[in-house]
Amino acid sequence: MFRITESSNSSVTFLLSPRNYTQIYNRLKTLLSAEQLALFARPEKLGDTMQWSSELPGNSTDIIALSALSEADKDQVADMLEEQKAAISGILSANSEFESILNQLFSVPETSAIKVLRTDQALVPILTQWGCRLNESDTQTDPVTTLINKPRINSAPVVVSFFYTDGSPATAKEFYIEYLNRESKERTSKEGQYNRGRCKLNSQFTIYDLVDGQQAYKHEFTVSPDGTYVVRFPYLTSATIQVVDQKNRPLADVAVDITVDGQSSTHASDKVGLIQLAKVEAGKPISITEQANPNNNQQHQLAREQNRYTLQVYRPIWANASLKVVDQNGIPQVDYSVVYTDGNESREGITGSDGALQLGQFEEGKAIKVWPKNKPDAAQTHAIQEGTNEFILTIHKDPPKFVKVTLLGYDGKPIPGINMGLKHASQSEQVITDEVGTSTLPFEWFTDKKKVKATGNVKSKNKKGKEKIQRFSESFPFKVDQLAYTIRLKRKRPWWLLLLLLLPLLLLLQCEKTIYVKTVDANTKQPVVGAEVNFTHTKSALYENSRFFTNDNKHDRQPSALNGIAKFEKVKYTVYSWLFKHGSIAQFWAVNNCYSSDTLRPAFHSIKDSDTLTLSMRPVMIAMDFKAVDKADKAALPQTKITIISELGGGRYIDTATTGANGRVAFYRVPKCGRVISVRGEHDGYFPDSIVNHNPGNLLGAIDQKRLLQLQPIRKPIEFFVVDCQTRQPIAGATVEVEFDFNGQKSKSLVKTNTDGQGKGVYGSAYVIALIHLKGYADYYKDGELADQHLVGDFIDSNKYPKDKRTFCLEPEPNPLVFQNIDERTNAPLAGVKNSVTIINGSGMARTIIKESNRDGSFTVSINPGDKVSNISELRPDYEDNTTKIQDKDGMELLKGPADGRIIPLKPKEVDLVFRTIEELTGQVLPDAVLNITVDGKSVSPTNSGTGEFTVKAPASSAISIVASKPGYGSNSSKVNNESVKLLQSAPQPERDIPLKIASQPKPCVEPEASQTNSDFEEEYNMGDPNRKFTVNYDMRSIPDRLIITCGRKNESGKILFDQDLQGPGTIPIDMSTCGNSSWITVKVVANKWAMVLGQDTEWSFQFVCENQ
């Protein structure tokens, strides 16, 4: 042994402290070979110095500084150092004492600490000051790693690219690599790459994955100068195929041929129409074919997730159809002949006493065309839907016509209550005038162009005011195009003799007058603009145009202005007409595209000059039908209340009706030129639907496109419970068939009860207006049901249906045998335990069933006398299997014996959890922390963290809490607080590190940012005070990165407070008083791009620390 060098203890940090370095060296002697141990110099502490010696033969004169070697010799030393480090790491990584300090073990403060011993055979590298780092160093560069990774003639960089077989990068993928006889577990980067550094040319390495503890998907590579290394791992996933009919309802027992990557197999859909495929490889093609119909085929490529495919299979659906014929008023038409066809042949039928006709049975989706016999242009087409189809054929009959005769007195006012006799074409009729002096007779009573004579008696007063009865007799010709007539009584004028003398001259006088006609909306009394007002009267004259005693019909038309008034100017008449034709009738009527009016028939000579007549107009109405359907399945919705609101000229028209069996309803009074404000459909159990704000013209066309109301059925989850009829204990895993009856359409779904100890089943989406019926079955139980049908809307109401009304029981088969799984340590019941129960009967026949325990840990089987029962209970990976408690036991003895004989305990597996107490800011391990550790509420050891790293044994199924404290530091009880041992076991080490904060350390005003790799960063922070002073603690690791701090928010281009390339850790003081009134700052980190180009990783982190916080 000879001394190599001596170092000062004050100039370095001992990374393995507080461990004794001499003791570490002596421990290495017991684990490594002499050749491997030679890599480490023997340490010996002498006061403030440390002496480093070698136990190899030789002397100090044979020691050469690494810098003094040629490049070729340096490469030789690097080769040997790499091989030695790999071999030693492989040995020490299997030792818990050294596993956590391997990286620090090979750390030296500077390159000069790597010594070389020249022997006759080789150059031997020796590490002095191992496990140390310079105090004043601002970098974390590792000289040993730098030497190994240094480009050399006999090495090449190795960067491995990882992909899944679907072509996507395998990011953050864990794998195993074997190199230089050492196996290590690694992880790919976020780009799916792994940088191995430089490796010796022609050396070999193997990459593989572990499947069920066995090596799989091995890839072997040989290092070459320009080598390309690509690894492809399969990504195993699952796929689900839903087989449905054309109505998207699940179909069971449908044979489906499935081919995955050339491998074919046949599957049958289960009770709910599902086919489950497990462990299929993402990226591979999958073909899905209906076996009975090879043309029904789908081709897909398996993705990594969400491989859900739907195979729709056609199954014919037949439905009955009937037709009802009604008129526009909804009155059934009896013995009415109709023709109908489904496209193949036409058939004729006659409606019965209820106006209905049975059409027969047709396939769903077929179109049925129906029309009145001899009226094919009035044909209607209906689509056959599943269930009962009731179609309505509406025919339009002309409404009955009536003729009105109005009786006016001598003063032009109506005379009510007069018994008036009418004679016409050998017919006579006695009528009484109503309150407006009008009597009404059927149109059919009259004959065109025949005279009608009206007679009767009226009361009148003479000049002395004496009342007398006066008989009248008037007549008028009937015209089929005129439905209203006015009879005005005329007084006899005794002064006619005087006029007779002047008549020859007076009768020739011409007069004129102006007549105004105002058109108004009959409902709102608002003016109707643009109506065409027609005016007709008879102009009579003694002599005119070279003719005597003329009677000429005059017709004029004028448009109504903005005020609704039409003006007829200079309407001429003669004195002759006024005297002898005083009762002649004028007619006024108006039309336009949107309104129509009745005919106003005043006596022409009763109209004075500049008189304004009011002509009421009614909107032109059109008929419009609407259809209500279920939005989910497009089925017609009868008994839907539909309300239509229209608007025209400031008036609103509201009508409400209920749909028929075909979901249709017709409205006959929709203003043609108005606006349909809304059409709203409402039905119990459905969300309403509306059509809003349309011109009627926009709603014309096919009803299914323009006037369809689609009401979304309301769905709610339903809950029910299944229990044992005898014990009233819940039954876990029972299958419940939920049968739905929705508008006459029936469907079924299967639901499993859960294992939470309540035997609860949940169906997540049921129509609230559907009827349900529940039937259940389970192994070793007789089938049971919840009696009767139940309305979902009531079933979900806990007041109407408390839990007991939603619970039904299954009667156990004879001799039910109830077992219970418990935790051996806590005696708590275990849910979800897989129990493989084998029962051998007296004849030696065996059957095996799988039962899962519920929340109470219970499961039930049924036995017969002479049965032998064995059971294996499994709850992996947290518990050991119990294969001994129930083995070849007599079933009846178990049934009649004590309950303890049927309790099956499972022993929880214990795992080792490695925790560390660390300093919060630096991450350095803190020794001798005081610990208070509880597992499921029970205290366990250790009570001190020792070197700072400690191990706790605990069952995988338990929960652990740790309170750590240390003088000069605060305590930490939140990091590990009732945490799952199972989750902590698989978590990375930082999740099990317990940070302790120095008591006097200021609190950070902003939480430190997590370290990032190979990425830029920019974020804004509100420091709360424009004059804030704080420091930035940073660590840019070994590769320089640029740190920029500016005043203000992002994109504001504020004042630069700091801008510099930094390397390693450090502190920057920041004063925001120069930022003006802004309390915001922006921090930007620019990662070193050259390092990334060279394949090196650059990492950085920073943290704010504010004053007086």
mmCIF file of C-alpha atoms in Angstrom, residues 721-854:
data_model
loop_
_atom_site.group_PDB
_atom_site.id
_atom_site.type_symbol
_atom_site.label_atom_id
_atom_site.label_comp_id
_atom_site.label_asym_id
_atom_site.label_seq_id
_atom_site.Cartn_x
_atom_site.Cartn_y
_atom_site.Cartn_z
ATOM 1 C CA PHE A 721 -81.942 -3.558 -4.218
ATOM 2 C CA VAL A 722 -81.741 -7.363 -4.203
ATOM 3 C CA VAL A 723 -81.586 -9.271 -0.916
ATOM 4 C CA ASP A 724 -81.789 -12.827 0.392
ATOM 5 C CA CYS A 725 -85.438 -13.656 1.200
ATOM 6 C CA GLN A 726 -84.491 -15.468 4.393
ATOM 7 C CA THR A 727 -81.605 -13.482 5.849
ATOM 8 C CA ARG A 728 -82.483 -10.127 4.184
ATOM 9 C CA GLN A 729 -78.751 -9.826 3.479
ATOM 10 C CA PRO A 730 -77.800 -8.070 0.213
ATOM 11 C CA ILE A 731 -76.846 -10.262 -2.737
ATOM 12 C CA ALA A 732 -73.738 -9.066 -4.543
ATOM 13 C CA GLY A 733 -73.323 -9.776 -8.247
ATOM 14 C CA ALA A 734 -76.980 -10.658 -8.846
ATOM 15 C CA THR A 735 -78.138 -10.115 -12.432
ATOM 16 C CA VAL A 736 -81.274 -8.002 -12.767
ATOM 17 C CA GLU A 737 -83.264 -7.850 -15.994
ATOM 18 C CA VAL A 738 -84.874 -4.430 -16.352
ATOM 19 C CA GLU A 739 -87.787 -4.623 -18.783
ATOM 20 C CA PHE A 740 -88.983 -1.276 -20.143
ATOM 21 C CA ASP A 741 -92.380 -0.592 -21.674
ATOM 22 C CA PHE A 742 -92.095 2.752 -23.451
ATOM 23 C CA ASN A 743 -95.064 3.816 -25.574
ATOM 24 C CA GLY A 744 -95.851 0.156 -26.222
ATOM 25 C CA GLN A 745 -92.277 -0.645 -27.238
ATOM 26 C CA LYS A 746 -90.562 -3.121 -24.986
ATOM 27 C CA SER A 747 -86.837 -3.510 -24.407
ATOM 28 C CA LYS A 748 -84.604 -5.169 -21.844
ATOM 29 C CA SER A 749 -81.286 -4.354 -20.176
ATOM 30 C CA LEU A 750 -79.168 -6.331 -17.731
ATOM 31 C CA VAL A 751 -77.681 -4.771 -14.580
ATOM 32 C CA LYS A 752 -75.384 -6.313 -11.968
ATOM 33 C CA THR A 753 -75.822 -5.474 -8.289
ATOM 34 C CA ASN A 754 -72.699 -4.066 -6.703
ATOM 35 C CA THR A 755 -70.511 -5.375 -3.893
ATOM 36 C CA ASP A 756 -70.950 -2.439 -1.523
ATOM 37 C CA GLY A 757 -72.972 -4.429 0.996
ATOM 38 C CA GLN A 758 -76.351 -3.071 -0.136
ATOM 39 C CA GLY A 759 -76.981 -5.321 -3.130
ATOM 40 C CA LYS A 760 -77.759 -2.136 -5.028
ATOM 41 C CA GLY A 761 -78.287 -2.056 -8.771
ATOM 42 C CA VAL A 762 -78.298 1.147 -10.794
ATOM 43 C CA TYR A 763 -79.620 1.733 -14.285
ATOM 44 C CA GLY A 764 -78.285 5.116 -15.261
ATOM 45 C CA SER A 765 -80.761 6.423 -17.819
ATOM 46 C CA ALA A 766 -84.440 5.424 -17.781
ATOM 47 C CA TYR A 767 -87.334 7.260 -19.407
ATOM 48 C CA VAL A 768 -89.450 8.756 -16.626
ATOM 49 C CA ILE A 769 -92.703 7.899 -18.419
ATOM 50 C CA ALA A 770 -91.682 4.311 -19.107
ATOM 51 C CA LEU A 771 -93.029 1.355 -17.171
ATOM 52 C CA ILE A 772 -90.445 -0.996 -15.674
ATOM 53 C CA HIS A 773 -90.541 -4.539 -14.410
ATOM 54 C CA LEU A 774 -87.586 -6.066 -12.533
ATOM 55 C CA LYS A 775 -86.590 -9.725 -12.537
ATOM 56 C CA GLY A 776 -83.438 -11.038 -10.873
ATOM 57 C CA TYR A 777 -81.406 -14.208 -10.690
ATOM 58 C CA ALA A 778 -78.165 -15.344 -9.046
ATOM 59 C CA ASP A 779 -76.274 -18.563 -8.541
ATOM 60 C CA TYR A 780 -77.878 -20.794 -5.906
ATOM 61 C CA TYR A 781 -80.994 -18.646 -5.773
ATOM 62 C CA LYS A 782 -84.376 -19.070 -7.358
ATOM 63 C CA ASP A 783 -85.407 -16.375 -9.803
ATOM 64 C CA GLY A 784 -87.339 -13.504 -8.246
ATOM 65 C CA GLU A 785 -89.044 -10.317 -9.301
ATOM 66 C CA LEU A 786 -90.432 -6.988 -8.136
ATOM 67 C CA ALA A 787 -94.128 -7.570 -8.741
ATOM 68 C CA ASP A 788 -96.128 -5.504 -11.229
ATOM 69 C CA GLN A 789 -95.021 -2.716 -13.530
ATOM 70 C CA HIS A 790 -93.902 0.607 -12.087
ATOM 71 C CA LEU A 791 -93.795 4.073 -13.587
ATOM 72 C CA VAL A 792 -90.206 5.328 -13.559
ATOM 73 C CA GLY A 793 -91.334 8.840 -12.598
ATOM 74 C CA ASP A 794 -92.851 7.412 -9.403
ATOM 75 C CA PHE A 795 -90.077 4.847 -8.870
ATOM 76 C CA ILE A 796 -87.408 7.543 -8.502
ATOM 77 C CA ASP A 797 -89.485 9.496 -5.971
ATOM 78 C CA SER A 798 -88.259 8.369 -2.558
ATOM 79 C CA ASN A 799 -91.491 9.551 -0.951
ATOM 80 C CA LYS A 800 -93.624 7.376 -3.203
ATOM 81 C CA TYR A 801 -91.099 4.558 -3.379
ATOM 82 C CA PRO A 802 -88.957 4.299 -0.235
ATOM 83 C CA LYS A 803 -86.134 1.776 -0.246
ATOM 84 C CA ASP A 804 -88.318 -1.137 0.879
ATOM 85 C CA LYS A 805 -90.641 -0.674 -2.135
ATOM 86 C CA ARG A 806 -87.598 -0.775 -4.442
ATOM 87 C CA THR A 807 -86.253 -3.964 -2.859
ATOM 88 C CA PHE A 808 -87.087 -7.506 -3.896
ATOM 89 C CA CYS A 809 -85.658 -10.782 -2.695
ATOM 90 C CA LEU A 810 -84.407 -14.045 -4.162
ATOM 91 C CA GLU A 811 -85.318 -17.267 -2.403
ATOM 92 C CA PRO A 812 -82.156 -19.287 -1.705
ATOM 93 C CA GLU A 813 -82.029 -22.824 -2.934
ATOM 94 C CA PRO A 814 -81.969 -25.498 -0.194
ATOM 95 C CA ASN A 815 -79.072 -25.432 2.294
ATOM 96 C CA PRO A 816 -77.525 -21.989 1.649
ATOM 97 C CA LEU A 817 -73.969 -21.869 2.993
ATOM 98 C CA VAL A 818 -72.747 -18.356 3.826
ATOM 99 C CA PHE A 819 -68.981 -17.644 4.094
ATOM 100 C CA GLN A 820 -67.203 -14.433 5.053
ATOM 101 C CA ASN A 821 -63.798 -13.070 3.985
ATOM 102 C CA ILE A 822 -61.992 -10.938 6.575
ATOM 103 C CA ASP A 823 -58.627 -9.241 7.066
ATOM 104 C CA GLU A 824 -56.536 -11.479 9.321
ATOM 105 C CA ARG A 825 -54.888 -8.482 10.995
ATOM 106 C CA THR A 826 -57.903 -6.213 11.610
ATOM 107 C CA ASN A 827 -60.807 -8.681 11.310
ATOM 108 C CA ALA A 828 -62.468 -6.167 8.967
ATOM 109 C CA PRO A 829 -64.659 -7.678 6.208
ATOM 110 C CA LEU A 830 -63.086 -7.762 2.734
ATOM 111 C CA ALA A 831 -65.133 -6.927 -0.358
ATOM 112 C CA GLY A 832 -64.290 -8.089 -3.868
ATOM 113 C CA VAL A 833 -62.461 -11.259 -2.822
ATOM 114 C CA LYS A 834 -62.407 -13.864 -5.589
ATOM 115 C CA ASN A 835 -63.513 -17.203 -4.138
ATOM 116 C CA SER A 836 -63.067 -20.350 -6.233
ATOM 117 C CA VAL A 837 -65.473 -22.820 -4.641
ATOM 118 C CA THR A 838 -65.266 -26.496 -5.651
ATOM 119 C CA ILE A 839 -68.168 -28.767 -4.611
ATOM 120 C CA ILE A 840 -67.911 -32.560 -5.045
ATOM 121 C CA ASN A 841 -71.177 -34.429 -4.620
ATOM 122 C CA GLY A 842 -71.652 -37.927 -3.283
ATOM 123 C CA SER A 843 -71.172 -39.453 -6.743
ATOM 124 C CA GLY A 844 -67.773 -37.818 -7.157
ATOM 125 C CA MET A 845 -68.976 -35.210 -9.676
ATOM 126 C CA ALA A 846 -67.231 -31.868 -9.158
ATOM 127 C CA ARG A 847 -68.297 -28.363 -10.060
ATOM 128 C CA THR A 848 -66.380 -25.130 -9.544
ATOM 129 C CA ILE A 849 -67.945 -21.683 -9.265
ATOM 130 C CA ILE A 850 -66.480 -18.241 -8.769
ATOM 131 C CA LYS A 851 -68.111 -16.067 -6.099
ATOM 132 C CA GLU A 852 -67.141 -12.498 -5.202
ATOM 133 C CA SER A 853 -67.646 -11.242 -1.668
ATOM 134 C CA ASN A 854 -69.776 -8.164 -1.079
#
